[in-house]
Tab-separated table of C-alpha atoms in Angstrom:
chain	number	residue	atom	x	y	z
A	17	UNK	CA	26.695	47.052	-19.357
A	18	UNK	CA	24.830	45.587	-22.511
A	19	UNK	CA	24.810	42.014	-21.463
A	20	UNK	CA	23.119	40.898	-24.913
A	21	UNK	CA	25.761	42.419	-26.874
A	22	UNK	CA	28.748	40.958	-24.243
A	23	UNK	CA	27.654	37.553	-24.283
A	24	UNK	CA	25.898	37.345	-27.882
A	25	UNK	CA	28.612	36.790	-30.237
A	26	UNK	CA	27.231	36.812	-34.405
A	27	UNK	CA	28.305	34.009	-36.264
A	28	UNK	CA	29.308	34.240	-39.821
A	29	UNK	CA	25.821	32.819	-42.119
A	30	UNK	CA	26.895	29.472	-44.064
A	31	UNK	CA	23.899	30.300	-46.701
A	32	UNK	CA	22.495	27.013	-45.783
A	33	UNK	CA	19.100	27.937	-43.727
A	34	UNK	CA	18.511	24.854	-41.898
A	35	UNK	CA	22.454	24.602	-40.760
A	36	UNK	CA	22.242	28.294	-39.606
A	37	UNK	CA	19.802	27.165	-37.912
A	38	UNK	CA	20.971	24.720	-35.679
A	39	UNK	CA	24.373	26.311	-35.002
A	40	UNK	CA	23.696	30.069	-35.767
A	41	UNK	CA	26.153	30.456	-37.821
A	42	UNK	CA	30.139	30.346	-37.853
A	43	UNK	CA	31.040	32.215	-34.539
A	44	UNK	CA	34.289	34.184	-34.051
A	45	UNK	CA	37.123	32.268	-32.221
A	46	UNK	CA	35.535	29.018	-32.864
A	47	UNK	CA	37.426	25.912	-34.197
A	48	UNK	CA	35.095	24.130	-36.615
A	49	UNK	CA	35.950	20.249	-37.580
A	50	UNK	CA	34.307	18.418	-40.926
A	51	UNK	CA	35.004	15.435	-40.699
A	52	UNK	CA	34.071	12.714	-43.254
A	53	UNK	CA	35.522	9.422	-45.403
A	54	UNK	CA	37.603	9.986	-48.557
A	55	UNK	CA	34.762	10.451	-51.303
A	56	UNK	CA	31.937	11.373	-49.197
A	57	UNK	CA	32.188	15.511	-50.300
A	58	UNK	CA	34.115	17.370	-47.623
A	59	UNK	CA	36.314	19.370	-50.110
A	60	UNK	CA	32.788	19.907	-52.236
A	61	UNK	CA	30.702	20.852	-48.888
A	62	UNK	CA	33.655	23.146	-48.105
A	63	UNK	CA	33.539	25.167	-51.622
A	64	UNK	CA	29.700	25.356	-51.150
A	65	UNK	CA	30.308	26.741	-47.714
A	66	UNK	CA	32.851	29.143	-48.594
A	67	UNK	CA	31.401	30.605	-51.777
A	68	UNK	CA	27.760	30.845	-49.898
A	69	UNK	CA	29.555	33.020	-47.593
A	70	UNK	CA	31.772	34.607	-50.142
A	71	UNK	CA	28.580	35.603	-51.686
A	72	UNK	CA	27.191	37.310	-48.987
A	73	UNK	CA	30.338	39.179	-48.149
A	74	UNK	CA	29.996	40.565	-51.288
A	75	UNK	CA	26.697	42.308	-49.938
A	76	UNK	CA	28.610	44.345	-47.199
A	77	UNK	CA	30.203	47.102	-47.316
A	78	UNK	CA	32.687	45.836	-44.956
A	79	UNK	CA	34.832	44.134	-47.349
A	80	UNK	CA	35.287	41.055	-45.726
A	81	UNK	CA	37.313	37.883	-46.916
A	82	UNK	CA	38.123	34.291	-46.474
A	83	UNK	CA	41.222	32.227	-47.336
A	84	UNK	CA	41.174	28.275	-48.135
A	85	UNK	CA	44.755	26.980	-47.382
A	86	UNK	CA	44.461	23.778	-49.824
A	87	UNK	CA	46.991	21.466	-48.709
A	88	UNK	CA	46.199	18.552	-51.651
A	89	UNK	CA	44.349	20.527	-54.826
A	90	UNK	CA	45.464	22.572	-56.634
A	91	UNK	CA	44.038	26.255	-56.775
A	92	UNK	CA	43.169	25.860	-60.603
A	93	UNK	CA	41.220	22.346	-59.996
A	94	UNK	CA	39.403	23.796	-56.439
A	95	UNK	CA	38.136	26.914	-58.941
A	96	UNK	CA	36.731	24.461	-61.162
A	97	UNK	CA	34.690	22.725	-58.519
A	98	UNK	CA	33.638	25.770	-57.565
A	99	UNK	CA	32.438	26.774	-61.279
A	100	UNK	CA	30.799	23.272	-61.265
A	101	UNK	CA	28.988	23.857	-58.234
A	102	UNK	CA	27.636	27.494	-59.605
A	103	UNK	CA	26.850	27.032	-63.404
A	104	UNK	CA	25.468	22.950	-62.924
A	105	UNK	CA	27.514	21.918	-65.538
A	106	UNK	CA	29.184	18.532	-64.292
A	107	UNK	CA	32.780	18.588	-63.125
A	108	UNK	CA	34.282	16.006	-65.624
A	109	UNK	CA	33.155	17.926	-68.819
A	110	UNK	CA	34.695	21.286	-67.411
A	111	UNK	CA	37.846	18.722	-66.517
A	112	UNK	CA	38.165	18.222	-69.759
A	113	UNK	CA	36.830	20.998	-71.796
A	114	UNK	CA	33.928	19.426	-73.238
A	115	UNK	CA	31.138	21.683	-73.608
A	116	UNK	CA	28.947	22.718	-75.612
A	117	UNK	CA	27.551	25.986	-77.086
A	118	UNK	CA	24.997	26.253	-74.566
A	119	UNK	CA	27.196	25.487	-71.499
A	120	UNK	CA	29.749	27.955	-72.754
A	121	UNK	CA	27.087	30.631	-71.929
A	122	UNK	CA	25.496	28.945	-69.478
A	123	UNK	CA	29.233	29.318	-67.424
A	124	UNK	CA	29.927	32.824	-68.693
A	125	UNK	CA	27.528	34.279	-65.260
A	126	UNK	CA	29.161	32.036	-62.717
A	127	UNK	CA	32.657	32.437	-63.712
A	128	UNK	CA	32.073	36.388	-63.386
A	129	UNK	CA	30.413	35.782	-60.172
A	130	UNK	CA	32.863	33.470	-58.445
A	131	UNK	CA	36.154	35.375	-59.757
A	132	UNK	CA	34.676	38.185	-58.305
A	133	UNK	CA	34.413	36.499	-54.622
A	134	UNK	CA	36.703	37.573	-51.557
A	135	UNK	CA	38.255	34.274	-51.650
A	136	UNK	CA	41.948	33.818	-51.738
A	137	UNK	CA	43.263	29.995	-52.709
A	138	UNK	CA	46.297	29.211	-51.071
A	139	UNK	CA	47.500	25.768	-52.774
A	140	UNK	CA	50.808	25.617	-51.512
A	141	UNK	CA	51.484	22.028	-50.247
A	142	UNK	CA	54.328	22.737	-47.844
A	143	UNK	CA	52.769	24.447	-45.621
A	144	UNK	CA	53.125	24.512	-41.992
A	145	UNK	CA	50.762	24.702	-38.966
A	146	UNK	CA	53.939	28.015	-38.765
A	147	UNK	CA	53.165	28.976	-42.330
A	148	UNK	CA	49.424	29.065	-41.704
A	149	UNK	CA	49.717	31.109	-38.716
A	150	UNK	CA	52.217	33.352	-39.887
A	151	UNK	CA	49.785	33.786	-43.019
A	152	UNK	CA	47.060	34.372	-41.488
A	153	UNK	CA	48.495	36.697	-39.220
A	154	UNK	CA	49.587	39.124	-41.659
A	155	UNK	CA	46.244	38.977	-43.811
A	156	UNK	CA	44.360	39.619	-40.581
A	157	UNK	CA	46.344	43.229	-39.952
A	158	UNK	CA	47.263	44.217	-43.817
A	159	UNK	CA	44.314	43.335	-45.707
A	160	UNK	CA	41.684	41.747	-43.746
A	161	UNK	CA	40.703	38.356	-42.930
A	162	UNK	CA	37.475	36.912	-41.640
A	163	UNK	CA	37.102	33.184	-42.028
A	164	UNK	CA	39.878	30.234	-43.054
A	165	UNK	CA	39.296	27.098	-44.185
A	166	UNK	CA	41.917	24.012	-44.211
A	167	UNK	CA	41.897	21.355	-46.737
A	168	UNK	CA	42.691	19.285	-44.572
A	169	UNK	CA	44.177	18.989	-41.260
A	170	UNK	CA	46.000	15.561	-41.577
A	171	UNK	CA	48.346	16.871	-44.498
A	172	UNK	CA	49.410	19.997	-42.063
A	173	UNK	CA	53.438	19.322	-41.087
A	174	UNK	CA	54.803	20.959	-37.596
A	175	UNK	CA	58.218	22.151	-37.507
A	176	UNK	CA	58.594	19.565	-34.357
A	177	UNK	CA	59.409	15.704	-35.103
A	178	UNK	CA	56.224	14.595	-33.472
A	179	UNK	CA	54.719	11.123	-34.215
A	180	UNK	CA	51.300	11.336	-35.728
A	181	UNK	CA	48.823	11.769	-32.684
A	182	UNK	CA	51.153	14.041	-31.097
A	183	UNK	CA	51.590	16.529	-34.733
A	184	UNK	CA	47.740	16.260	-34.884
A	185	UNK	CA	47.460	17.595	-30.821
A	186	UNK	CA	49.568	20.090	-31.484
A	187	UNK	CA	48.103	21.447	-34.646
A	188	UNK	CA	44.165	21.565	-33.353
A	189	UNK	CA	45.418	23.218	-30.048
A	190	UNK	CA	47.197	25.822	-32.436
A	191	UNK	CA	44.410	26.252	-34.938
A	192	UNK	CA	42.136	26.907	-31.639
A	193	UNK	CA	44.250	29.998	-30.560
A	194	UNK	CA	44.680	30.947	-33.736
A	195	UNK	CA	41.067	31.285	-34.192
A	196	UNK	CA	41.122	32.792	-30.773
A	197	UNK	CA	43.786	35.170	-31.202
A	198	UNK	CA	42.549	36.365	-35.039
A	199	UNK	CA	38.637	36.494	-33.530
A	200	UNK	CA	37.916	34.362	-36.610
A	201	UNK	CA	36.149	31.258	-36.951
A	202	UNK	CA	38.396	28.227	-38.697
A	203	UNK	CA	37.098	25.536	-40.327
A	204	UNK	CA	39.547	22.516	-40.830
A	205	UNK	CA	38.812	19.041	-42.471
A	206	UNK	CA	39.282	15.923	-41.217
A	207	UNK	CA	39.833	12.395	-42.691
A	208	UNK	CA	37.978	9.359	-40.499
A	209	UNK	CA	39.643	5.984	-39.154
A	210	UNK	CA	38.143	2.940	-40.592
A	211	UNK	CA	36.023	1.729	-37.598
A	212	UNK	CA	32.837	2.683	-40.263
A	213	UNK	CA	34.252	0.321	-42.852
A	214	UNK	CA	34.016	-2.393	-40.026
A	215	UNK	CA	30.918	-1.912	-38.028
A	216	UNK	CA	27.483	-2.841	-38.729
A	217	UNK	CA	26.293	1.232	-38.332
A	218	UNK	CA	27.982	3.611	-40.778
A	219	UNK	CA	26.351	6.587	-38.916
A	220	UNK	CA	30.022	8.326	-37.882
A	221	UNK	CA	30.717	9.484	-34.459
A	222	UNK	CA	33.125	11.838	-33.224
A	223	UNK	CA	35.674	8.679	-32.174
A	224	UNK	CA	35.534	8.273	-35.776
A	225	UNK	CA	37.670	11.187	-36.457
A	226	UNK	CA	41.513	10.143	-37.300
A	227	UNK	CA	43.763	10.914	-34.067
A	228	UNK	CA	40.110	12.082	-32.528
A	229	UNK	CA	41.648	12.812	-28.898
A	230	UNK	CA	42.566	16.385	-28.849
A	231	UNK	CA	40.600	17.434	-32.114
A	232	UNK	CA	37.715	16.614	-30.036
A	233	UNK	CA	38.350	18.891	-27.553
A	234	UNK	CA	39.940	21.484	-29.339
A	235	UNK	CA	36.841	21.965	-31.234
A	236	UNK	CA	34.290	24.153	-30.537
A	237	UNK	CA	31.775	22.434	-33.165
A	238	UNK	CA	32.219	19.266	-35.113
A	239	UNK	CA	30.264	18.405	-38.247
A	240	UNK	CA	30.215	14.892	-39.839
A	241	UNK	CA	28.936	13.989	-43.514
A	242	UNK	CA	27.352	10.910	-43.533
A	243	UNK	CA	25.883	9.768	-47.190
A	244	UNK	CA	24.495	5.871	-46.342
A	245	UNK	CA	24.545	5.201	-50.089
A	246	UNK	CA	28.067	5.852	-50.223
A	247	UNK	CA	28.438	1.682	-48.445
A	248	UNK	CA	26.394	1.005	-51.770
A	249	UNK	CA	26.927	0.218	-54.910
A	250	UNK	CA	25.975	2.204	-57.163
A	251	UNK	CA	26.239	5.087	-55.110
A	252	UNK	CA	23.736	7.203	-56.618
A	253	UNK	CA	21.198	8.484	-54.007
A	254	UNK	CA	22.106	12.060	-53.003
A	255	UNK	CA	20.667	11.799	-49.422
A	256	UNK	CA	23.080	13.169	-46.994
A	257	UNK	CA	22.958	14.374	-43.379
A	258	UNK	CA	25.208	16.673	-42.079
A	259	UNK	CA	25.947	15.510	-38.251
A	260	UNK	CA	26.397	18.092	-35.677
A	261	UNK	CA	28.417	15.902	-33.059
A	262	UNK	CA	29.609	18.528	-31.208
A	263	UNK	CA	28.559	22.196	-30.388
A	264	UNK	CA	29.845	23.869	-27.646
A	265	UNK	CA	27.492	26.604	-27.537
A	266	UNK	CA	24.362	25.592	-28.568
A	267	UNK	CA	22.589	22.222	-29.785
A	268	UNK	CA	23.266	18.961	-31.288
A	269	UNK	CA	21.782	17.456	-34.212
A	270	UNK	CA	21.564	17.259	-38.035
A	271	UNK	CA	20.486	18.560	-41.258
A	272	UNK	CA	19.375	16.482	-44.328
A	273	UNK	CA	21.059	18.046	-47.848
A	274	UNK	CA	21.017	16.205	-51.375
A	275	UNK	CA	24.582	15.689	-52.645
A	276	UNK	CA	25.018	16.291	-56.441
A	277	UNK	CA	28.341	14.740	-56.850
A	278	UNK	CA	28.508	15.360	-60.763
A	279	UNK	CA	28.080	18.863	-60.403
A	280	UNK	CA	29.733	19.065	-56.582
A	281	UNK	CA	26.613	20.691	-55.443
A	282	UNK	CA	24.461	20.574	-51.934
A	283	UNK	CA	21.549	21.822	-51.553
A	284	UNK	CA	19.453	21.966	-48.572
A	285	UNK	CA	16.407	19.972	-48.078
């Protein structure tokens, strides 16, 4: 028996060195959390994550493909961010059309790029922890899947009439055998309770997730952005570390990234 290749299991690159790092990568069958506040850049951290890896699908022959099931943008605004993130031209003047001659060429080379990516937006806001599976299902055995990503878990419905803590339990446990059944990683987003707003330490901590009880152990690894300028006003420093709260098979700990919120850009320190 090849023990290496039984118990090694290769996780899917994020394109962010010092995060591939730490966790080696997005692992099939794993339940991924990122959690942060309302503003921090979870949805922007997500694009950046899924066109890095978008990217480097594009390199293999394989064909591989990810899905983002966006359950509050639209597809159309979620491909601008993405545009804004590739061609550094900031988000509000590609909002509103206002560019120049320059920036008009400047975008022509990452629009090509990124509407060439194996990414497939699915903005439709009814969806259903039954509607995601169902979905996600039938990519996996018509057309291939490899990686999903939910924007974000708290807007997911069950068909059940479940209070909020119990909706939340029984989505993560269902996202986690998804991910198990499909042999694809999952990344869902997570909105945080207030206790930050409160205490002294903004560092977040995984009891700072919303309804934290069973995401916390559903999850194989749970990321939190913390930006300690975004307590300040102005917030203008792009200093942000990505917390690794939870990794069930391998290490703790964080990476540092600057945040470029105009252009919804991270970049790895």
């Amino acid at each position: 028996m090849n023990y290496q290749k039984t118990f090694y299991r290769k996780g899917i690159k994020t394109g962010f060195k010092n995060l591939d790092e730490l966790i080696s990568g997005f692992k099939p069958k794993e339940l991924i959390i990122l959690g942060a506040r309302t503003g921090m850049g979870k949805t922007a951290f997500m694009l950046n994550l899924a066109c890095n890896i978008a990217k480097n699908f594009n390199t293999n022959p394989k064909n591989q493909k990810a899905v983002i099931f966006s359950l509050e943008m639209a597809a159309e605004e979620l491909g601008i961010r993405l545009f804004s993130s590739a061609s550094k031209i900031p988000l509000k003047q590609l909002q509103h059309k206002n560019l120049n001659k320059n920036e008009k060429l400047q975008l022509l080379i990452p629009e090509d790029e990124t509407t060439q990516l194996n990414i497939l937006i699915d903005d439709d806001r009814n969806n259903k922890i039954e509607d995601i599976e169902t979905k996600c299902r039938q990519m996996k055995y018509t057309k291939g899947l490899d990686i999903v990503f939910i924007d974000y878990l708290h807007l997911l419905k069950e068909d059940q009439n479940f209070n909020t803590y119990q909706a939340i339990s029984v989505i993560s446990r269902k996202l986690k055998k998804l991910a198990s059944e499909l042999n694809i990683p999952i990344v869902a987003l997570s909105q945080m309770n207030r206790a930050t707003y409160v205490r002294e330490v903004k560092r977040p901590q995984l009891t700072d997730l919303r309804d934290s009880g069973t995401i916390e152990q559903d999850a194989d690894v749970v990321m939190l952005l913390h930006r300690e300028s975004y307590y300040q006003k102005p917030d203008i420093n792009p200093h942000t570390n990505l917390i690794i709260a939870k990794n069930r098979s391998g290490q703790k700990g964080e990476c540092s990234f600057n945040f470029y919120k105009q252009i919804q850009r991270f970049e790895a320190k």
